[in-house]
Amino acid sequence: MLKIAVLVSGGGTNLQAIIDSIEDGRIRNTEIVGVISNNAGAYALERARAAGIEALCISPKQYESRELFNDALLEGVNKLDPDLVVLAGFLVAIPPKMVAAYPDRIINIHPSLIPSFCGKGFYGLKVHEAALARGVKVTGATVHYVDEGTDTGRIIFQKPVEVLDGDTPELLQRRVMEQAEWIILPKAIDMIANGSVSR
Ligand code: GRF
């Protein structure tokens, strides 16, 4: 049984996709041992509680320094004793000491086809604004391992999504979530849980 800790910051639609996929068998041999958010108001925490999953907030606002927050975040994750840490719309930089503690055991979903529209400053709607500004005809989502960089780790899965005439950033974000993120993140977890993707 793969134990996963899911880190979230916002609405939690990717978390919900994981919860639903475990429920309906698309993700096998996996248990969510806890959900952690940096944002006390994240609806993702409500989604976790509704599913009976331990949900806690570890916020930088609660700590004197970023260093103390980083230590608390790592301690919170360690307490859950996960095999895999899943970043599902988590908007806080992962501390280097956490990357070192979980080598090839942290994965992230990014809403573009890396290496396009990724790296520092590319998150949420900003990714889709940049894709529309560049005029790409195809975008998509990427699941990758987390290393010391930002969106630079080994790519596990990608899924393309068509950009349509008249797309707004909001419309494009929703399509990328529905047609890519909510499919490849659960798929990656299932493959890791069942040995089909090497760590
Ligand atoms: C969305 O921008 C999504 O594309 C990215 O993180 C943000 C929040 O996702 N992965 P979620 O609804 O909190 O999963």
XYZ file of N, CA and C and ligand atoms in Angstrom:
611
model
N 0.855 -1.198 0.000
C 0.000 0.000 0.000
C 0.890 1.246 0.000
N 0.717 2.081 -1.035
C 1.485 3.336 -1.107
C 0.799 4.392 -0.242
N 1.559 4.916 0.732
C 1.010 5.994 1.570
C 1.415 7.334 0.973
N 0.396 8.172 0.664
C 0.720 9.471 0.068
C 0.257 10.615 0.953
N 1.082 11.643 1.043
C 0.707 12.909 1.679
C 0.509 13.893 0.538
N -0.609 14.645 0.566
C -0.922 15.582 -0.513
C -0.818 17.007 0.031
N -0.027 17.838 -0.654
C 0.158 19.236 -0.248
C -0.627 20.132 -1.193
N -1.401 21.037 -0.627
C -2.339 21.844 -1.404
C -2.278 23.314 -0.965
N -2.820 24.195 -1.832
C -2.876 25.619 -1.459
C -4.217 26.260 -1.765
N -4.996 25.596 -2.660
C -6.187 26.285 -3.157
C -7.435 25.436 -3.166
N -8.100 25.427 -4.301
C -9.420 24.802 -4.412
C -9.423 23.297 -4.249
N -8.287 22.644 -4.536
C -8.189 21.211 -4.300
C -8.850 20.329 -5.337
N -9.013 20.817 -6.563
C -9.643 19.953 -7.583
C -8.737 18.777 -7.940
N -7.415 18.982 -7.887
C -6.504 17.847 -8.141
C -6.552 16.854 -6.978
N -6.656 17.366 -5.750
C -6.828 16.476 -4.598
C -8.114 15.671 -4.766
N -9.168 16.348 -5.175
C -10.465 15.658 -5.351
C -10.357 14.574 -6.413
N -9.602 14.846 -7.457
C -9.411 13.836 -8.509
C -8.692 12.610 -7.943
N -7.752 12.838 -7.025
C -7.043 11.715 -6.400
C -7.988 10.936 -5.492
N -8.743 11.662 -4.655
C -9.705 11.018 -3.758
C -10.699 10.166 -4.558
N -11.269 10.769 -5.609
C -12.261 10.054 -6.424
C -11.647 8.851 -7.127
N -10.395 9.003 -7.575
C -9.736 7.913 -8.309
C -9.400 6.735 -7.395
N -9.112 7.027 -6.133
C -8.895 5.921 -5.182
C -10.226 5.213 -4.938
N -11.261 6.036 -4.820
C -12.616 5.525 -4.563
C -13.082 4.574 -5.674
N -12.813 4.997 -6.934
C -13.377 4.203 -8.051
C -12.362 3.216 -8.638
N -11.203 3.105 -8.014
C -10.264 2.057 -8.435
C -9.294 2.435 -9.529
N -9.374 3.673 -10.022
C -8.379 4.099 -11.031
C -6.993 4.214 -10.382
N -6.982 4.492 -9.078
C -5.710 4.438 -8.341
C -5.806 3.231 -7.408
N -4.874 2.285 -7.570
C -4.911 1.054 -6.751
C -3.811 1.087 -5.676
N -4.067 0.327 -4.620
C -3.052 0.120 -3.566
C -2.458 1.420 -3.024
N -3.317 2.390 -2.792
C -2.856 3.705 -2.342
C -3.759 4.248 -1.255
N -3.150 4.905 -0.268
C -3.917 5.542 0.812
C -3.399 6.958 1.038
N -4.305 7.923 1.122
C -3.917 9.294 1.473
C -3.804 9.363 2.998
N -2.591 9.533 3.501
C -2.400 9.534 4.958
C -2.570 10.918 5.563
N -2.663 11.941 4.693
C -2.882 13.289 5.225
C -2.782 14.335 4.140
N -3.412 15.486 4.407
C -3.367 16.638 3.502
C -2.858 17.834 4.301
N -1.898 18.537 3.739
C -1.332 19.719 4.409
C -1.475 20.908 3.461
N -1.955 22.043 3.998
C -2.027 23.271 3.206
C -1.273 24.392 3.922
N -0.674 25.279 3.130
C -0.050 26.490 3.675
C -1.089 27.580 3.896
N -2.328 27.311 3.405
C -3.393 28.310 3.392
C -4.594 27.799 4.196
N -4.831 28.444 5.340
C -5.909 27.975 6.244
C -7.274 27.992 5.561
N -7.420 28.895 4.563
C -8.731 29.016 3.913
C -8.874 28.132 2.683
N -7.898 27.282 2.434
C -7.939 26.459 1.205
C -9.139 25.511 1.241
N -9.960 25.577 0.203
C -11.106 24.672 0.143
C -10.645 23.218 0.066
N -9.424 23.019 -0.378
C -8.864 21.655 -0.428
C -8.911 20.994 0.950
N -8.757 21.781 2.024
C -8.809 21.213 3.380
C -10.222 20.689 3.684
N -11.238 21.441 3.182
C -12.624 20.976 3.366
C -12.851 19.664 2.621
N -12.287 19.600 1.418
C -12.459 18.379 0.631
C -11.846 17.164 1.358
N -10.678 17.409 1.978
C -10.019 16.315 2.714
C -10.879 15.874 3.895
N -11.352 16.859 4.678
C -12.154 16.531 5.866
C -13.433 15.800 5.463
N -14.036 16.237 4.367
C -15.276 15.583 3.901
C -15.024 14.128 3.534
N -13.765 13.846 3.166
C -13.416 12.463 2.794
C -12.830 11.699 3.979
N -12.859 12.340 5.174
C -12.366 11.658 6.372
C -10.853 11.565 6.438
N -10.182 12.489 5.749
C -8.710 12.469 5.699
C -8.164 13.555 6.617
N -7.099 13.217 7.391
C -6.470 14.205 8.273
C -6.028 15.413 7.445
N -6.427 16.597 7.882
C -6.126 17.817 7.117
C -5.592 18.876 8.065
N -4.408 19.410 7.742
C -3.881 20.440 8.631
C -3.254 21.577 7.843
N -3.204 22.721 8.508
C -2.612 23.915 7.905
C -1.273 24.187 8.576
N -0.245 24.302 7.772
C 1.076 24.742 8.259
C 1.411 25.953 7.392
N 1.250 27.151 8.000
C 1.354 28.378 7.224
C 2.607 29.178 7.586
N 3.258 29.785 6.595
C 4.408 30.643 6.907
C 4.038 31.747 7.905
N 2.740 32.115 7.893
C 2.289 33.204 8.796
C 2.408 32.808 10.271
N 2.473 31.489 10.501
C 2.537 31.005 11.895
C 3.969 31.013 12.430
N 4.956 31.371 11.568
C 6.356 31.217 11.990
C 7.134 32.509 11.810
N 8.112 32.665 12.699
C 8.955 33.877 12.717
C 9.776 34.019 11.433
N 10.160 32.902 10.883
C 11.041 32.978 9.702
C 10.677 31.858 8.725
N 11.172 32.011 7.518
C 10.950 31.004 6.483
C 11.627 29.693 6.876
N 12.770 29.829 7.528
C 13.531 28.643 7.974
C 12.692 27.833 8.964
N 12.063 28.533 9.901
C 11.240 27.839 10.907
C 10.015 27.203 10.246
N 9.438 27.910 9.266
C 8.310 27.325 8.518
C 8.778 26.073 7.781
N 9.912 26.177 7.088
C 10.435 25.024 6.335
C 10.606 23.806 7.248
N 11.149 24.046 8.448
C 11.343 22.937 9.399
C 10.000 22.339 9.825
N 9.016 23.242 10.054
C 7.692 22.770 10.504
C 6.997 21.978 9.397
N 7.169 22.444 8.151
C 6.546 21.735 7.021
C 7.148 20.332 6.905
N 8.458 20.248 6.968
C 9.114 18.937 6.854
C 8.692 18.035 8.012
N 8.598 18.614 9.204
C 8.186 17.822 10.379
C 6.750 17.321 10.205
N 5.893 18.203 9.676
C 4.498 17.812 9.451
C 4.394 16.680 8.446
N 5.194 16.740 7.403
C 5.184 15.666 6.401
C 5.751 14.387 7.011
N 6.869 14.505 7.721
C 7.484 13.317 8.336
C 6.530 12.596 9.279
N 5.739 13.383 10.014
C 4.800 12.771 10.973
C 3.784 11.863 10.262
N 3.478 12.215 9.001
C 2.520 11.389 8.241
C 3.185 10.119 7.716
N 4.506 10.122 7.723
C 5.310 8.972 7.271
C 4.882 8.475 5.876
N 4.867 9.392 4.885
C 4.417 8.984 3.553
C 5.518 8.279 2.766
N 5.095 7.454 1.805
C 6.059 6.906 0.836
C 6.284 7.922 -0.282
N 5.231 8.712 -0.556
C 5.266 9.658 -1.682
C 4.566 10.947 -1.243
N 5.163 12.095 -1.603
C 4.546 13.393 -1.353
C 4.041 13.926 -2.692
N 2.753 14.291 -2.734
C 2.142 14.776 -3.977
C 1.818 16.257 -3.825
N 2.418 17.095 -4.684
C 2.114 18.533 -4.689
C 0.963 18.739 -5.669
N -0.208 19.075 -5.135
C -1.422 19.224 -5.962
C -1.903 20.658 -5.874
N -1.274 21.510 -6.686
C -1.608 22.932 -6.618
C -1.002 23.578 -5.383
N 0.181 23.118 -4.999
C 0.879 23.651 -3.818
C 1.784 24.780 -4.289
N 1.593 25.971 -3.709
C 2.241 27.162 -4.277
C 3.443 27.639 -3.477
N 3.929 26.795 -2.558
C 5.081 27.180 -1.744
C 6.300 26.410 -2.232
N 7.456 27.095 -2.307
C 8.695 26.425 -2.731
C 9.033 25.316 -1.731
N 9.366 24.145 -2.246
C 9.712 23.024 -1.374
C 11.133 23.228 -0.856
N 11.296 23.223 0.472
C 12.630 23.456 1.038
C 13.640 22.409 0.563
N 14.859 22.825 0.252
C 15.896 21.868 -0.183
C 16.040 20.675 0.767
N 15.893 20.914 2.070
C 16.069 19.791 3.015
C 14.932 18.777 2.874
N 13.789 19.224 2.364
C 12.670 18.288 2.147
C 12.923 17.492 0.871
N 13.445 18.148 -0.158
C 13.807 17.440 -1.395
C 14.853 16.383 -1.066
N 15.805 16.743 -0.213
C 16.885 15.801 0.156
C 16.337 14.631 0.979
N 15.303 14.912 1.796
C 14.730 13.854 2.649
C 13.849 12.884 1.849
N 13.338 13.378 0.705
C 12.429 12.537 -0.103
C 12.885 12.514 -1.563
N 14.085 11.987 -1.818
C 14.619 11.966 -3.190
C 13.755 11.081 -4.100
N 13.330 11.654 -5.237
C 12.449 10.931 -6.176
C 11.190 10.417 -5.484
N 10.768 11.117 -4.447
C 9.543 10.710 -3.727
C 8.605 11.895 -3.525
N 8.842 12.955 -4.336
C 7.922 14.097 -4.369
C 7.552 14.307 -5.831
N 6.245 14.364 -6.126
C 5.835 14.659 -7.509
C 4.949 15.905 -7.519
N 4.919 16.557 -8.663
C 4.193 17.822 -8.810
C 3.410 17.800 -10.117
N 2.256 18.467 -10.114
C 1.480 18.666 -11.348
C 1.643 20.122 -11.756
N 2.071 20.318 -13.016
C 2.238 21.685 -13.501
C 1.335 21.860 -14.720
N 0.614 22.985 -14.799
C -0.384 23.141 -15.874
C 0.158 23.688 -17.192
N 1.291 23.088 -17.655
C 1.779 23.371 -19.007
C 2.616 22.169 -19.449
N 3.026 22.181 -20.717
C 3.930 21.133 -21.219
C 5.354 21.619 -20.957
N 5.912 21.231 -19.804
C 7.283 21.630 -19.456
C 8.187 21.185 -20.614
N 9.154 21.979 -21.118
C 9.721 23.180 -20.480
C 9.053 24.513 -20.852
N 7.899 24.470 -21.480
C 7.215 25.747 -21.756
C 6.526 26.272 -20.512
N 6.525 27.574 -20.349
C 5.704 28.261 -19.344
C 5.831 27.645 -17.950
N 7.081 27.507 -17.517
C 7.304 26.951 -16.172
C 8.455 27.708 -15.511
N 8.721 27.342 -14.272
C 9.783 28.025 -13.531
C 9.199 29.126 -12.658
N 10.080 29.900 -12.091
C 9.662 30.927 -11.116
C 8.613 31.861 -11.734
N 7.553 32.101 -10.995
C 6.510 33.036 -11.420
C 5.435 32.417 -12.285
N 5.653 31.173 -12.747
C 4.647 30.513 -13.587
C 3.819 29.560 -12.723
N 2.667 30.068 -12.249
C 1.762 29.208 -11.486
C 0.337 29.692 -11.717
N -0.610 28.766 -11.513
C -2.029 29.135 -11.633
C -2.338 29.768 -12.988
N -3.141 30.820 -12.933
C -3.601 31.467 -14.176
C -2.452 32.070 -14.983
N -1.379 32.450 -14.296
C -0.234 33.090 -14.993
C 0.304 32.182 -16.098
N 0.240 30.865 -15.862
C 0.736 29.916 -16.864
C -0.094 30.038 -18.139
N -1.394 30.082 -17.968
C -2.317 30.127 -19.118
C -2.310 31.494 -19.783
N -2.114 32.543 -19.003
C -1.974 33.888 -19.599
C -0.759 33.922 -20.519
N 0.338 33.298 -20.071
C 1.561 33.292 -20.885
C 1.367 32.463 -22.157
N 0.665 31.339 -22.032
C 0.426 30.469 -23.206
C -0.419 31.207 -24.242
N -1.448 31.917 -23.769
C -2.311 32.679 -24.695
C -1.550 33.846 -25.306
N -0.711 34.493 -24.487
C 0.063 35.642 -25.002
C 1.035 35.193 -26.092
N 1.590 33.982 -25.924
C 2.542 33.462 -26.922
C 1.824 32.962 -28.150
N 0.540 32.623 -27.993
C -0.225 32.157 -29.149
C -0.031 30.686 -29.477
N 0.331 29.887 -28.471
C 0.496 28.443 -28.740
C -0.858 27.841 -29.097
N -0.840 26.783 -29.934
C -2.087 26.115 -30.341
C -2.360 24.886 -29.469
N -1.288 24.436 -28.802
C -1.406 23.283 -27.913
C -0.695 23.597 -26.606
N -1.353 23.325 -25.514
C -0.685 23.392 -24.205
C -0.972 22.060 -23.523
N -1.035 22.035 -22.198
C -1.309 20.759 -21.542
C -0.839 20.773 -20.099
N -0.533 19.597 -19.574
C -0.070 19.487 -18.184
C 1.045 18.455 -18.096
N 1.825 18.588 -17.040
C 2.992 17.725 -16.824
C 3.019 17.247 -15.370
N 3.277 15.969 -15.170
C 3.599 15.455 -13.834
C 5.094 15.150 -13.841
N 5.780 15.666 -12.839
C 7.237 15.448 -12.793
C 7.704 15.243 -11.362
N 8.869 14.628 -11.218
C 9.485 14.535 -9.903
C 10.020 15.905 -9.523
N 10.050 16.174 -8.232
C 10.540 17.457 -7.727
C 12.012 17.311 -7.333
N 12.832 18.209 -7.897
C 14.238 18.254 -7.464
C 14.489 19.652 -6.892
N 15.740 20.058 -6.838
C 16.052 21.325 -6.155
C 15.558 22.541 -6.955
N 15.288 22.315 -8.238
C 14.875 23.465 -9.056
C 13.376 23.708 -8.986
N 12.899 24.613 -9.843
C 11.456 24.891 -9.947
C 10.948 24.294 -11.265
N 10.138 23.252 -11.148
C 9.579 22.562 -12.327
C 10.668 21.959 -13.207
N 11.773 21.499 -12.592
C 12.922 21.003 -13.386
C 13.154 19.505 -13.240
N 12.386 18.834 -12.419
C 12.641 17.409 -12.168
C 12.226 16.520 -13.329
N 12.609 15.245 -13.238
C 12.367 14.258 -14.297
C 10.857 14.186 -14.609
N 10.520 14.255 -15.886
C 9.114 14.227 -16.305
C 8.601 12.794 -16.276
N 7.397 12.614 -15.706
C 6.762 11.294 -15.633
C 5.710 11.157 -16.740
N 4.746 12.075 -16.766
C 3.686 12.052 -17.795
C 3.409 13.473 -18.269
N 2.971 13.559 -19.543
C 2.447 14.812 -20.054
C 1.195 14.505 -20.876
N 0.290 15.473 -20.953
C -0.911 15.288 -21.763
C -1.231 16.609 -22.459
N -1.351 16.580 -23.799
C -1.628 17.822 -24.535
C -3.099 18.214 -24.468
N -3.339 19.515 -24.552
C -4.703 20.054 -24.591
C -4.736 21.157 -25.648
N -5.774 21.151 -26.492
C -5.863 22.137 -27.567
C -6.261 23.517 -27.019
N -5.638 24.550 -27.538
C -6.051 25.922 -27.236
C -7.085 26.314 -28.290
N -8.228 26.854 -27.845
C -9.308 27.181 -28.788
C -9.396 28.686 -29.011
N -9.886 29.072 -30.186
C -10.097 30.502 -30.455
C -11.016 31.084 -29.392
N -10.674 32.240 -28.926
C -11.536 32.905 -27.936
C -11.274 32.454 -26.508
N -10.306 31.556 -26.335
C -10.003 31.100 -24.965
C -9.587 32.275 -24.076
N -10.126 32.293 -22.876
C -9.605 33.190 -21.835
C -8.700 32.336 -20.938
N -7.867 32.959 -20.096
C -7.038 32.154 -19.183
C -7.874 31.206 -18.325
N -9.045 31.681 -17.906
C -9.919 30.862 -17.050
C -10.468 29.651 -17.812
N -10.900 29.888 -19.045
C -11.441 28.777 -19.853
C -10.349 27.755 -20.130
N -9.162 28.245 -20.459
C -8.049 27.345 -20.780
C -7.617 26.565 -19.541
N -7.569 27.249 -18.379
C -7.183 26.563 -17.141
C -8.136 25.410 -16.841
N -9.422 25.683 -17.016
C -10.427 24.667 -16.712
C -10.266 23.466 -17.641
N -10.034 23.756 -18.949
C -9.872 22.650 -19.909
C -8.625 21.836 -19.597
N -7.528 22.523 -19.221
C -6.285 21.807 -18.901
C -6.487 20.945 -17.650
N -7.238 21.467 -16.687
C -7.528 20.664 -15.484
C -8.328 19.424 -15.868
N -9.462 19.680 -16.581
C -10.401 18.579 -16.881
C -9.780 17.530 -17.795
N -9.072 17.998 -18.840
C -8.600 17.083 -19.884
C -7.185 16.557 -19.627
N -6.492 17.156 -18.651
C -5.101 16.708 -18.453
C -4.764 16.475 -16.975
N -4.810 17.534 -16.162
C -4.341 17.398 -14.782
C -5.048 16.289 -14.015
N -6.368 16.298 -14.102
C -7.152 15.359 -13.295
C -7.029 13.922 -13.808
N -6.368 13.763 -14.961
C -6.161 12.430 -15.538
C -4.736 11.929 -15.258
N -3.742 12.794 -15.535
C -2.360 12.280 -15.454
C -1.822 12.233 -14.014
N -2.362 13.086 -13.112
C -1.858 13.000 -11.741
C -2.297 11.691 -11.069
N -3.602 11.355 -11.143
C -3.990 10.039 -10.611
C -3.268 8.885 -11.305
N -3.079 9.017 -12.624
C -2.405 7.934 -13.379
C -0.979 7.743 -12.872
N -0.293 8.847 -12.638
C 1.102 8.766 -12.160
C 1.152 8.103 -10.783
N 0.231 8.467 -9.914
C 0.211 7.880 -8.568
C -0.045 6.376 -8.661
N -1.014 5.991 -9.501
C -1.313 4.560 -9.650
C -0.101 3.800 -10.184
N 0.600 4.394 -11.152
C 1.772 3.713 -11.740
C 2.892 3.586 -10.706
N 3.095 4.618 -9.901
C 4.135 4.542 -8.861
C 3.727 3.519 -7.802
N 2.445 3.529 -7.430
C 1.961 2.603 -6.393
C 2.082 1.153 -6.835
N 2.024 0.938 -8.152
C 2.011 -0.445 -8.652
C 3.248 -0.777 -9.457
N 4.297 0.016 -9.198
C 5.620 -0.347 -9.705
C 5.849 -0.152 -11.184
N 4.921 0.546 -11.857
C 5.106 0.702 -13.314
C 5.959 1.915 -13.657
N 6.198 2.790 -12.659
C 7.049 3.957 -12.912
C 8.174 3.881 -11.896
N 9.417 3.860 -12.415
C 10.540 3.741 -11.472
C 10.696 5.060 -10.723
N 11.048 4.940 -9.484
C 11.235 6.178 -8.710
C 12.618 6.742 -8.983
C -4.454 25.231 -10.743
O -3.939 26.379 -11.399
C -3.857 24.028 -11.378
O -3.685 24.217 -12.764
C -2.541 23.915 -10.696
O -2.755 24.380 -9.355
C -3.912 25.240 -9.335
C -4.934 24.827 -8.302
O -5.320 23.535 -8.514
N -2.073 22.546 -10.696
P -6.297 22.794 -7.440
O -7.716 23.055 -7.920
O -6.056 23.411 -6.085
O -5.932 21.358 -7.521
